[in-house]
PDB file of C-alpha atoms and ligand atoms in Angstrom:
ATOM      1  CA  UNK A   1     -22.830  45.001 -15.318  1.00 61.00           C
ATOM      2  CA  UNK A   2     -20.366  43.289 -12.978  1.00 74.00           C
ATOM      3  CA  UNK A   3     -18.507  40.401 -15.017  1.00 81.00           C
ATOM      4  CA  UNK A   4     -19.609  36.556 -14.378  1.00 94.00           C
ATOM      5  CA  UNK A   5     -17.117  34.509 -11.939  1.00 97.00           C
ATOM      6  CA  UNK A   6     -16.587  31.301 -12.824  1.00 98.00           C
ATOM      7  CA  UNK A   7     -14.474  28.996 -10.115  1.00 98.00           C
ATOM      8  CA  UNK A   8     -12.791  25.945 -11.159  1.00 98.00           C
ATOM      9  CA  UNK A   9     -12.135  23.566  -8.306  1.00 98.00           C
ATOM     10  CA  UNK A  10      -9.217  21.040  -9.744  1.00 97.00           C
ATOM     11  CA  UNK A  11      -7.394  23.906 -12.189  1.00 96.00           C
ATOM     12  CA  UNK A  12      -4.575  21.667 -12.943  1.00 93.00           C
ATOM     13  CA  UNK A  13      -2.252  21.306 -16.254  1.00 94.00           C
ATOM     14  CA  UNK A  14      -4.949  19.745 -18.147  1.00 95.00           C
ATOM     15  CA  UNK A  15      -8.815  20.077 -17.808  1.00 97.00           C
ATOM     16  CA  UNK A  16      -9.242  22.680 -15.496  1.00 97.00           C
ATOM     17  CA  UNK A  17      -6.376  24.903 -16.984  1.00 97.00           C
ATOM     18  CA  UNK A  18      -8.208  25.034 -20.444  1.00 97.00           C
ATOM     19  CA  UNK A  19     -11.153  25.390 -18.868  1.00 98.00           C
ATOM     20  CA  UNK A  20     -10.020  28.411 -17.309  1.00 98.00           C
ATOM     21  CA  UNK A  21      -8.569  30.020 -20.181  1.00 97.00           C
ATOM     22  CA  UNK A  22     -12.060  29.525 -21.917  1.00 98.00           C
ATOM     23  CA  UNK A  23     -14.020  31.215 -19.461  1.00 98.00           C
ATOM     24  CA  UNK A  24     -11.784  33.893 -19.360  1.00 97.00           C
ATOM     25  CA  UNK A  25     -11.220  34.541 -22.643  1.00 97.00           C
ATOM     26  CA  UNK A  26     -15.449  35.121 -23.377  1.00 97.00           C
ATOM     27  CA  UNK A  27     -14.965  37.583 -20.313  1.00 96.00           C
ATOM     28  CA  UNK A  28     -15.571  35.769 -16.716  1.00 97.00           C
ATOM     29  CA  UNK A  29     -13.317  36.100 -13.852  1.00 97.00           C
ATOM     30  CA  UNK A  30     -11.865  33.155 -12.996  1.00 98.00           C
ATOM     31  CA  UNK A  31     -10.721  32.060  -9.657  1.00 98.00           C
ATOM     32  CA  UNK A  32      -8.511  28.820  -9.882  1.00 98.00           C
ATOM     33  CA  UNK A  33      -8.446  26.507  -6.946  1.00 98.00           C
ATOM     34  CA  UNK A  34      -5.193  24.068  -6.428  1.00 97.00           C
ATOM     35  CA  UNK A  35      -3.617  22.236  -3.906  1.00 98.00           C
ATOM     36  CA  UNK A  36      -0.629  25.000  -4.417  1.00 96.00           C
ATOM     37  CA  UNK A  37      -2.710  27.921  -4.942  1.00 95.00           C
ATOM     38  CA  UNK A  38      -0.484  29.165  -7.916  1.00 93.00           C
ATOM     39  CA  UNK A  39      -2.012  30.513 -10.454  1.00 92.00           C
ATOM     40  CA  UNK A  40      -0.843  30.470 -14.721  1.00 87.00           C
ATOM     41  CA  UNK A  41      -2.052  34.402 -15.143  1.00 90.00           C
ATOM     42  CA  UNK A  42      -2.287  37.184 -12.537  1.00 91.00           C
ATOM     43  CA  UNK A  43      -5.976  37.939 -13.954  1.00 94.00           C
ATOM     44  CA  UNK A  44      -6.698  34.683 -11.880  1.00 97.00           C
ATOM     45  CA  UNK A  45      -7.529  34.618  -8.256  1.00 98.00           C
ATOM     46  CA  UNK A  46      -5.607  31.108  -6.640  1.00 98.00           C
ATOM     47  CA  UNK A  47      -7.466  29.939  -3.999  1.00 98.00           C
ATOM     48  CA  UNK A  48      -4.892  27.469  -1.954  1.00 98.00           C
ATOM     49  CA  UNK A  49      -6.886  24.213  -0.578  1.00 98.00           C
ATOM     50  CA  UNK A  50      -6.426  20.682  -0.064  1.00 98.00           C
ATOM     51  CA  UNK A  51      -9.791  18.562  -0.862  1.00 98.00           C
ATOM     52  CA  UNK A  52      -8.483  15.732   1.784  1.00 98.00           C
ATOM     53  CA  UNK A  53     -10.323  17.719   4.226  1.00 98.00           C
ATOM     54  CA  UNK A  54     -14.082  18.440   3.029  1.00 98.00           C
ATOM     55  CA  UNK A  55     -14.309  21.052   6.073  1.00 98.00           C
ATOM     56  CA  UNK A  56     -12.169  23.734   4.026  1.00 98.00           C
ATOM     57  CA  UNK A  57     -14.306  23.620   1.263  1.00 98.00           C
ATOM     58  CA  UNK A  58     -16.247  26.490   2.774  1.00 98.00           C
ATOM     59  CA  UNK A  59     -13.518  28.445   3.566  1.00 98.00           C
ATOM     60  CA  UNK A  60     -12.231  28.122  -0.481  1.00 98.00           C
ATOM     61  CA  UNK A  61     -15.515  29.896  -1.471  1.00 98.00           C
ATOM     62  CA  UNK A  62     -15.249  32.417   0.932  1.00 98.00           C
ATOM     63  CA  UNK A  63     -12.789  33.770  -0.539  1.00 98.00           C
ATOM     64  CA  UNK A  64     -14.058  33.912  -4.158  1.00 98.00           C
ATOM     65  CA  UNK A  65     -17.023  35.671  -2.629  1.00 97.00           C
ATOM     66  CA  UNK A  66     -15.165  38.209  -0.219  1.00 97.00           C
ATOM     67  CA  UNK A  67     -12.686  39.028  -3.335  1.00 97.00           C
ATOM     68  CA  UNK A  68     -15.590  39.622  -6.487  1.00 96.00           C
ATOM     69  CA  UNK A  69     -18.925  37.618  -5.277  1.00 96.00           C
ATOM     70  CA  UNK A  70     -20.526  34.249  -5.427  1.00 96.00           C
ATOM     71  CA  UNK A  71     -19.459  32.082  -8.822  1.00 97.00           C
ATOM     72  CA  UNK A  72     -22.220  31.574 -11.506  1.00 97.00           C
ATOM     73  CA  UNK A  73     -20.470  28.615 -12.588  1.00 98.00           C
ATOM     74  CA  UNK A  74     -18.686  25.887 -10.712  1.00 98.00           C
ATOM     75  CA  UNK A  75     -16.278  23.086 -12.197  1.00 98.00           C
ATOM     76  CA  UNK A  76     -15.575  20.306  -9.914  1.00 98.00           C
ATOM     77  CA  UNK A  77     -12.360  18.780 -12.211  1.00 98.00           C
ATOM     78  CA  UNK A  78     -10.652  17.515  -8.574  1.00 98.00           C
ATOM     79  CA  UNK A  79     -10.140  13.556  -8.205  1.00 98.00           C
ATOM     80  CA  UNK A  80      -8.025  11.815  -6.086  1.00 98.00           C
ATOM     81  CA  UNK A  81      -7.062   7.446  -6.601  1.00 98.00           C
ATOM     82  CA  UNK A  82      -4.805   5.033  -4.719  1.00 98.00           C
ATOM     83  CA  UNK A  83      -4.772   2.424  -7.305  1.00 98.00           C
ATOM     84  CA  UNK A  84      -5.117  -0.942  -5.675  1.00 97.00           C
ATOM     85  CA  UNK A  85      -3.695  -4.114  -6.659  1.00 97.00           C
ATOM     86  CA  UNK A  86      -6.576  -5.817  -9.410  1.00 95.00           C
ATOM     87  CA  UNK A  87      -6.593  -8.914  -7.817  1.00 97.00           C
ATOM     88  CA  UNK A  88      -6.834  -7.401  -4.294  1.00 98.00           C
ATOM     89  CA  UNK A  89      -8.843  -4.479  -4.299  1.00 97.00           C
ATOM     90  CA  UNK A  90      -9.401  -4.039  -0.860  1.00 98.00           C
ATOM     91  CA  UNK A  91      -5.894  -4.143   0.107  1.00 97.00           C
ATOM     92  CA  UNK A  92      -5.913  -0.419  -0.016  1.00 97.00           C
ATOM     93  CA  UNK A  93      -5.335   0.862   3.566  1.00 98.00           C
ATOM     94  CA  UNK A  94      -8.988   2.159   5.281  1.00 98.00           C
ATOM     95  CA  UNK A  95      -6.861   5.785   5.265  1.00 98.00           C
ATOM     96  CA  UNK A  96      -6.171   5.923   1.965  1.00 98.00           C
ATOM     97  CA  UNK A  97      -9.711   4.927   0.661  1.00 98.00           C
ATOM     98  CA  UNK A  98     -11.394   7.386   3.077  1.00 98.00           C
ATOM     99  CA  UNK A  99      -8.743  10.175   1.750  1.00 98.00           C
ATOM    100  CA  UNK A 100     -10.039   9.601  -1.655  1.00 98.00           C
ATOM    101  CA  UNK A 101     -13.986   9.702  -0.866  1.00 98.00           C
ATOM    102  CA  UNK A 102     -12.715  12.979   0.446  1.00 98.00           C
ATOM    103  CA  UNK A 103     -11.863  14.411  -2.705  1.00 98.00           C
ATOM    104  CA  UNK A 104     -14.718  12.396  -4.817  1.00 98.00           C
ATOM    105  CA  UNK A 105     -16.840  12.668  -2.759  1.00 98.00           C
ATOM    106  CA  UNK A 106     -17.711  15.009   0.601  1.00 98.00           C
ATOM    107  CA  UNK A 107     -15.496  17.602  -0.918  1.00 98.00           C
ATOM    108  CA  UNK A 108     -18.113  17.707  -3.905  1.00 98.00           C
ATOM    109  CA  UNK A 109     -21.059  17.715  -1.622  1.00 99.00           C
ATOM    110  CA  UNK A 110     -19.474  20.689   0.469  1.00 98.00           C
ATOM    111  CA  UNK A 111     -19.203  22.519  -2.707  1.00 98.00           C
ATOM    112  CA  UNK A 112     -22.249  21.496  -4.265  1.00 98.00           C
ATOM    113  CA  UNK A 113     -23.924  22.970  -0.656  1.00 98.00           C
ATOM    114  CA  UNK A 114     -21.724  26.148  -1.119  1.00 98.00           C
ATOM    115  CA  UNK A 115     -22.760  26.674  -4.513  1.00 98.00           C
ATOM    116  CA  UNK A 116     -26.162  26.346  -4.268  1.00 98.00           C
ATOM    117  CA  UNK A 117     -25.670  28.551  -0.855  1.00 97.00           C
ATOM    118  CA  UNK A 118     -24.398  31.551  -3.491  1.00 97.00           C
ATOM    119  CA  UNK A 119     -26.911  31.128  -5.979  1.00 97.00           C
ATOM    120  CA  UNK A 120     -29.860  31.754  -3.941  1.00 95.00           C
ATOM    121  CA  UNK A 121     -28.176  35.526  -3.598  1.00 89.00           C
ATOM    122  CA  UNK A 122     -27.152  35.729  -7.155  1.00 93.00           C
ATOM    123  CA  UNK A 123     -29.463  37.987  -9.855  1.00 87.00           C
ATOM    124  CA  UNK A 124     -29.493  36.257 -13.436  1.00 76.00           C
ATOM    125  CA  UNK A 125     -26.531  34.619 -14.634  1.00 79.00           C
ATOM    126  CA  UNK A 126     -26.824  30.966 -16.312  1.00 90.00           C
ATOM    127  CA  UNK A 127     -26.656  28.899 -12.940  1.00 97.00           C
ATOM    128  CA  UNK A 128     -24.584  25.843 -13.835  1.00 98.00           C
ATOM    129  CA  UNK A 129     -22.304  23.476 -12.042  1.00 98.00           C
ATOM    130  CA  UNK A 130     -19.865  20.461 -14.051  1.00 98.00           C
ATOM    131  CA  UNK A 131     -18.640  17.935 -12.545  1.00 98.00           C
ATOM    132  CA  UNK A 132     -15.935  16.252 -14.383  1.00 98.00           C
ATOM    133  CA  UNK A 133     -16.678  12.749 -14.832  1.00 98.00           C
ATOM    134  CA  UNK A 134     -15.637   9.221 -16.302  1.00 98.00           C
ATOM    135  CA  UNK A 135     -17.563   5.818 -17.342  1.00 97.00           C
ATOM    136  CA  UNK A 136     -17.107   4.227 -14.347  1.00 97.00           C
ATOM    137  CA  UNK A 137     -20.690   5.603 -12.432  1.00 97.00           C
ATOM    138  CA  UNK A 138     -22.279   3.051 -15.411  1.00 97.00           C
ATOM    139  CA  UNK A 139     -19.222   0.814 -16.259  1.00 95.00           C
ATOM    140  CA  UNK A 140     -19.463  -1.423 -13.339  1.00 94.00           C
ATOM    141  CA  UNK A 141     -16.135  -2.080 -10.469  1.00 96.00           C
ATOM    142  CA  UNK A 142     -13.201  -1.531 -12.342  1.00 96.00           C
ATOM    143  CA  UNK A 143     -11.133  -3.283  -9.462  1.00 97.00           C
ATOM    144  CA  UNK A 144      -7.939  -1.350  -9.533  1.00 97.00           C
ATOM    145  CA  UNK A 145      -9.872   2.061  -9.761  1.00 98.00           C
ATOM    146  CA  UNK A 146     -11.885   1.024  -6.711  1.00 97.00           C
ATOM    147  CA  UNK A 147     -11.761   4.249  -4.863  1.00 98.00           C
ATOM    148  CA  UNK A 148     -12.005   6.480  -7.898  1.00 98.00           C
ATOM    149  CA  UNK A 149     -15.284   4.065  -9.321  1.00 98.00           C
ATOM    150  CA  UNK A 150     -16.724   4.994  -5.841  1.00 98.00           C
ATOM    151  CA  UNK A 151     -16.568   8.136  -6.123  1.00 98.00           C
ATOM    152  CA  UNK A 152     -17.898   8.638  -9.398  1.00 98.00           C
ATOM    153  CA  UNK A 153     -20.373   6.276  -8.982  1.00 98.00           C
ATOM    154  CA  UNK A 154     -21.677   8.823  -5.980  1.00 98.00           C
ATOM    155  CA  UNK A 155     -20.946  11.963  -7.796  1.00 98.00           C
ATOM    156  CA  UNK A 156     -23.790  11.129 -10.242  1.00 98.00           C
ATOM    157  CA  UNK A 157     -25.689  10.291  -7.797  1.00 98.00           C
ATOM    158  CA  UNK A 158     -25.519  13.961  -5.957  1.00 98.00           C
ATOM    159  CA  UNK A 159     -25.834  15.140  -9.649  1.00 98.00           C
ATOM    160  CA  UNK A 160     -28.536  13.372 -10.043  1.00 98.00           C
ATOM    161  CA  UNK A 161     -30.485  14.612  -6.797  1.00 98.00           C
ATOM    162  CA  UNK A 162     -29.186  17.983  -7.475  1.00 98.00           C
ATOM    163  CA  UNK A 163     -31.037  17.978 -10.811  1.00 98.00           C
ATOM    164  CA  UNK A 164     -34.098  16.779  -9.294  1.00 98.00           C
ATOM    165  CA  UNK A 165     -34.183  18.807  -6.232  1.00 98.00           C
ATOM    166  CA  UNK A 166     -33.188  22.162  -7.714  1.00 98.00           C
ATOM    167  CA  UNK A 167     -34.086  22.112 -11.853  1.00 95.00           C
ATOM    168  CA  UNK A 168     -37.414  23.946 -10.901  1.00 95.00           C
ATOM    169  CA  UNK A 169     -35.164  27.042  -9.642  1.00 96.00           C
ATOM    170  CA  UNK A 170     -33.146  27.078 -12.792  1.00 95.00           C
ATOM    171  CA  UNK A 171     -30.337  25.574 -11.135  1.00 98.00           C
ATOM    172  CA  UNK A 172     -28.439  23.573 -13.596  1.00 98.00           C
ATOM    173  CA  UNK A 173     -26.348  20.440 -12.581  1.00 98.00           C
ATOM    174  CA  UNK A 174     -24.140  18.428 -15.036  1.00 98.00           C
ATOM    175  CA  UNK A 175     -22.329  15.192 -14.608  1.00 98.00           C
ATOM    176  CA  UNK A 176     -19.305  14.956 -18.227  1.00 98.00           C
ATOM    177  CA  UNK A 177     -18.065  12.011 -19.276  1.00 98.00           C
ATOM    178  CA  UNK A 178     -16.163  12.255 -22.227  1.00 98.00           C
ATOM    179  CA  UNK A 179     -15.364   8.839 -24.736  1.00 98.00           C
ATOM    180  CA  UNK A 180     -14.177   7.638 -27.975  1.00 97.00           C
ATOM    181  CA  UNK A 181     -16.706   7.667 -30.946  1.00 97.00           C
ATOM    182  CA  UNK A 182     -17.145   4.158 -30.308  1.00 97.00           C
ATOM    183  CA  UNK A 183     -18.015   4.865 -26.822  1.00 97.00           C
ATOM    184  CA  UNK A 184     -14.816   3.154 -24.851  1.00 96.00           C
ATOM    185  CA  UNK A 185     -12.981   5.437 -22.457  1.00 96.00           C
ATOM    186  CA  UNK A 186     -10.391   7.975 -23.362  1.00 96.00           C
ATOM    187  CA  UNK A 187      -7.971   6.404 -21.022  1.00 90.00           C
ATOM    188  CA  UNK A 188      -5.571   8.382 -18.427  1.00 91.00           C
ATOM    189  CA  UNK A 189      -5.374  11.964 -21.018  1.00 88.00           C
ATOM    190  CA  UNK A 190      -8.924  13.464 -21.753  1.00 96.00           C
ATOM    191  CA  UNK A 191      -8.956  16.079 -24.582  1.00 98.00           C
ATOM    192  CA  UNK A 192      -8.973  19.194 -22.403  1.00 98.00           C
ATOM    193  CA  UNK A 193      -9.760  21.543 -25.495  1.00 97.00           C
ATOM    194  CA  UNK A 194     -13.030  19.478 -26.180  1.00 98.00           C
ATOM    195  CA  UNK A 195     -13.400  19.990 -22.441  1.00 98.00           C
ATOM    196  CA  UNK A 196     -13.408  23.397 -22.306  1.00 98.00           C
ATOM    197  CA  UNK A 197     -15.819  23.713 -25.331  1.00 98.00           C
ATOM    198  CA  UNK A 198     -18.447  21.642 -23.967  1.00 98.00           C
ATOM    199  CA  UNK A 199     -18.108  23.224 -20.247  1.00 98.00           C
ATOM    200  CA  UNK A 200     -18.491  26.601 -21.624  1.00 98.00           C
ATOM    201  CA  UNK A 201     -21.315  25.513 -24.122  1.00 98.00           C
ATOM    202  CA  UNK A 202     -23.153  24.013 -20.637  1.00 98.00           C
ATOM    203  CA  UNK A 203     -22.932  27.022 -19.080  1.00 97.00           C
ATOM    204  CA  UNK A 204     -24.360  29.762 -21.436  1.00 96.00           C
ATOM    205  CA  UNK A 205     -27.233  27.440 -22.351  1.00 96.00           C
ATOM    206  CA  UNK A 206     -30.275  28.466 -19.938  1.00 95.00           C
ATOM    207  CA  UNK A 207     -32.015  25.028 -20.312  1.00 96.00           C
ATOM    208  CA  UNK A 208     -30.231  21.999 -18.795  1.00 97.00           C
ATOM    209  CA  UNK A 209     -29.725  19.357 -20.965  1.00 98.00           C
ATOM    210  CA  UNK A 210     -28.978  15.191 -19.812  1.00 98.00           C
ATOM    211  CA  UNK A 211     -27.505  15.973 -16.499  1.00 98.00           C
ATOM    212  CA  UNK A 212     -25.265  12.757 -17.345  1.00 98.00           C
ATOM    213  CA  UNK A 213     -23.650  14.335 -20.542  1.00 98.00           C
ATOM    214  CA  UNK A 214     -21.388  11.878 -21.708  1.00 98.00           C
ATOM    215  CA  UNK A 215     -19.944  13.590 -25.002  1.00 98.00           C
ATOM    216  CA  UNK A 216     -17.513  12.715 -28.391  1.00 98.00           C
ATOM    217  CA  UNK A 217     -14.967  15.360 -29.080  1.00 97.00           C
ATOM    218  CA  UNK A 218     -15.697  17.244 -32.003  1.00 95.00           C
ATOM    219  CA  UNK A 219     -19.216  15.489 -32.132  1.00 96.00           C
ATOM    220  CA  UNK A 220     -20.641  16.765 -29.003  1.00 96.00           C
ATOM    221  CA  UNK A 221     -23.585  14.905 -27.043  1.00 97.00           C
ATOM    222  CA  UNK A 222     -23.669  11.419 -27.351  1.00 97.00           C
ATOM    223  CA  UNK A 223     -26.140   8.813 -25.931  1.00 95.00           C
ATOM    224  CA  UNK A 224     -24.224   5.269 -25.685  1.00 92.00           C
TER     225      UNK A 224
HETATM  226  N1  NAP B 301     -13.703  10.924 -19.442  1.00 82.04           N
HETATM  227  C1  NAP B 301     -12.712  10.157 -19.016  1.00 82.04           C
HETATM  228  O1  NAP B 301     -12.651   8.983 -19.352  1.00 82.04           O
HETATM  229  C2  NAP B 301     -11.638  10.716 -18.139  1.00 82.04           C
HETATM  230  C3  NAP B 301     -10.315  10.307 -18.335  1.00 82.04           C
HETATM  231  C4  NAP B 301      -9.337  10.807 -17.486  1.00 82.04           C
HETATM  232  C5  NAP B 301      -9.674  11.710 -16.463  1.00 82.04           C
HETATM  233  N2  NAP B 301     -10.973  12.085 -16.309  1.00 82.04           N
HETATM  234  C6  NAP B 301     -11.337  12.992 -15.209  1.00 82.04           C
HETATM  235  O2  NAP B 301     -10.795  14.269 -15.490  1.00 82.04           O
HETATM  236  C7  NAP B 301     -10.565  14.952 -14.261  1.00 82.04           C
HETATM  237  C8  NAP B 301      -9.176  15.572 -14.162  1.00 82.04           C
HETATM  238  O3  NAP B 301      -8.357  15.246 -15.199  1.00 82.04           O
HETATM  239  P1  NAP B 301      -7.217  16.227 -15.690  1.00 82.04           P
HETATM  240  O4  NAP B 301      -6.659  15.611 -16.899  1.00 82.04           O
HETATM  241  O5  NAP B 301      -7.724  17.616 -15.729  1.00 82.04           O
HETATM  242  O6  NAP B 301      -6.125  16.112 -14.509  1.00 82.04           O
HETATM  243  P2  NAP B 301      -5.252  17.239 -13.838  1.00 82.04           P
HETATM  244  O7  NAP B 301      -4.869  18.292 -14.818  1.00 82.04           O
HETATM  245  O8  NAP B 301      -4.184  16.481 -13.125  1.00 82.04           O
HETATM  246  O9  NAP B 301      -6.240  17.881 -12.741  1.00 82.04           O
HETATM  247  C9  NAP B 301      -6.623  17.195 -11.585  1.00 82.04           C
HETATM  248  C10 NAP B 301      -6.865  18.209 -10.505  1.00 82.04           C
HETATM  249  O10 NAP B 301      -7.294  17.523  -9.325  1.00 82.04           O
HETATM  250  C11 NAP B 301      -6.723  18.227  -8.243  1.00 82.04           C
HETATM  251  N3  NAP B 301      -6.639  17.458  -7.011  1.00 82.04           N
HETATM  252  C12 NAP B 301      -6.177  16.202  -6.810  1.00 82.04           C
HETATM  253  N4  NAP B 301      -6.170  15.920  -5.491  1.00 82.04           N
HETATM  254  C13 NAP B 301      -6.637  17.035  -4.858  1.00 82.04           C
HETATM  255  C14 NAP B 301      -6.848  17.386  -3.493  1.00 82.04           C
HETATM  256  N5  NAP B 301      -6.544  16.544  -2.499  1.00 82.04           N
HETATM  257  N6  NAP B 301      -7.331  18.617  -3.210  1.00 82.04           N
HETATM  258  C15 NAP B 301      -7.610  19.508  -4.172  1.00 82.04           C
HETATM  259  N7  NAP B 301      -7.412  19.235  -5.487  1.00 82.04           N
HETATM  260  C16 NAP B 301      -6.929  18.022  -5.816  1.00 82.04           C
HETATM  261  C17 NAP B 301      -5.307  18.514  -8.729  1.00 82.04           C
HETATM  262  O11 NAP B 301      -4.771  19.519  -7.879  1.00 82.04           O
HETATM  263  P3  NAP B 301      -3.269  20.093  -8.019  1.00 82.04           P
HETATM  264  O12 NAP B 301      -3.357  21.072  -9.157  1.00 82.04           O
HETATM  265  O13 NAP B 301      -3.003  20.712  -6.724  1.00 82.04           O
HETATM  266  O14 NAP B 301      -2.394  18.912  -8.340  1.00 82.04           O
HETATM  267  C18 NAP B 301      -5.599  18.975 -10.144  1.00 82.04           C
HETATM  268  O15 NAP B 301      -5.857  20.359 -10.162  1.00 82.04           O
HETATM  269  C19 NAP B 301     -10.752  13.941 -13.157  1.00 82.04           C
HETATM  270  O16 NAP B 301     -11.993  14.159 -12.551  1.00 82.04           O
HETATM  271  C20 NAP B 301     -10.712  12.624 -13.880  1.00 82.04           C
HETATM  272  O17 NAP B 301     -11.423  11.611 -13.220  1.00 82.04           O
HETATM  273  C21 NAP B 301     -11.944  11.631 -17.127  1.00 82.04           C
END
């Protein structure tokens, strides 16, 4: 049987990188997407593209499938923020804010469409796509993370639809969020280990679980 692909949009140092190496090391190819296209290990296939423009989104994907197929599982780890003065939010240039609903945003939706595109020619495999996440969809305007808060607040949304238009196909569709045990926000460095664990326990399960799976490290699933 031809081995699982798994594509991680967003493979930088920390999430994505561990997430990688996880997939890997329980036997998927992994194709690692980044702004540079370099890759950490030559079993990885770097896929070069820059998430500013949503239009080569497409072209990204095309290449995982010309090179081994269409990915079983997709991780969506890229973000993009202009941090904005907090008491003058919108003082971040019209450019800048539309640059970063790029990345959050249409980017996400052009690989949500791609992925979905490759599933509908894909036999078996556990169908799943992660989305790496924060608090802010449910948190309320954090004014300084204006642009990121947007986008996050719309990537559950497309989750969310995604779930609900495609669940009855076996599609599965998962929004993370990881916090402290007391449910406050890890801050600027989430645990990329606990990451990885969760990602690749999402993907092998064939049922989806809360599409917005906010989890504990160590702990797992928590409702807060
Ligand atoms: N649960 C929480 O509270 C929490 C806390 C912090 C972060 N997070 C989330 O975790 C995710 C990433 O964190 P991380 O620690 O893994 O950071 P990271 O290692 O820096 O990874 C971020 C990735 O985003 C990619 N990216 C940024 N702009 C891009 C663009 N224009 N086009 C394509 N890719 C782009 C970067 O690409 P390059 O490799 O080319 O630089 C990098 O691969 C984000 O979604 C973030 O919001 C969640």
């Amino acid at each position: 049987m031809a081995a699982k692909i798994a594509f991680i949009l967003g493979a930088g140092p920390n999430v994505g990188q561990h997430v990688a190496k996880k997939f890997a090391a329980n036997g998927y190819r992994v194709a690692v997407l980044t702004r540079s296209g370099v890759t950490t290990s030559d079993d990885y296939l770097g896929v070069k593209a820059d998430f500013t423009d949503p239009l080569i989104v497409a072209s990204a994907f095309k290449q995982v499938r010309d090179t081994w197929g269409d990915p079983s599982i997709v991780v969506y780890n890229a973000s993009a923020l202009h941090v904005a003065p907090a008491d003058d939010a919108f003082s971040v240039p019209l450019t800048a804010f539309q640059e970063d609903l790029n990345v959050n945003v249409s980017s996400l939706y052009a690989a949500m469409q791609e992925t979905i595109k490759g599933w509908k020619n894909l036999e078996s495999s556990s169908k799943t796509f992660i989305f790496t996440g924060n608090l802010l969809n449910v948190a309320g305007a954090r004014p300084a993370l204006l642009t990121l808060g947007v986008g996050k607040a719309a990537a559950a949304h497309l989750i969310d639809g995604a779930v609900k238009s495609y669940s009855s196909q076996g599609y599965k569709f998962y929004y993370t969020d990881e916090r402290n045990p007391d449910g406050s926000p890890v801050g600027t460095s989430p645990d990329a280990k606990a990451h990885s664990e969760v990602y690749f326990q999402l993907a092998e399960d064939p049922r989806q679980r809360p599409w917005d799976y906010t989890f504990v490290k160590l702990k797992g699933f928590t409702k807060f």
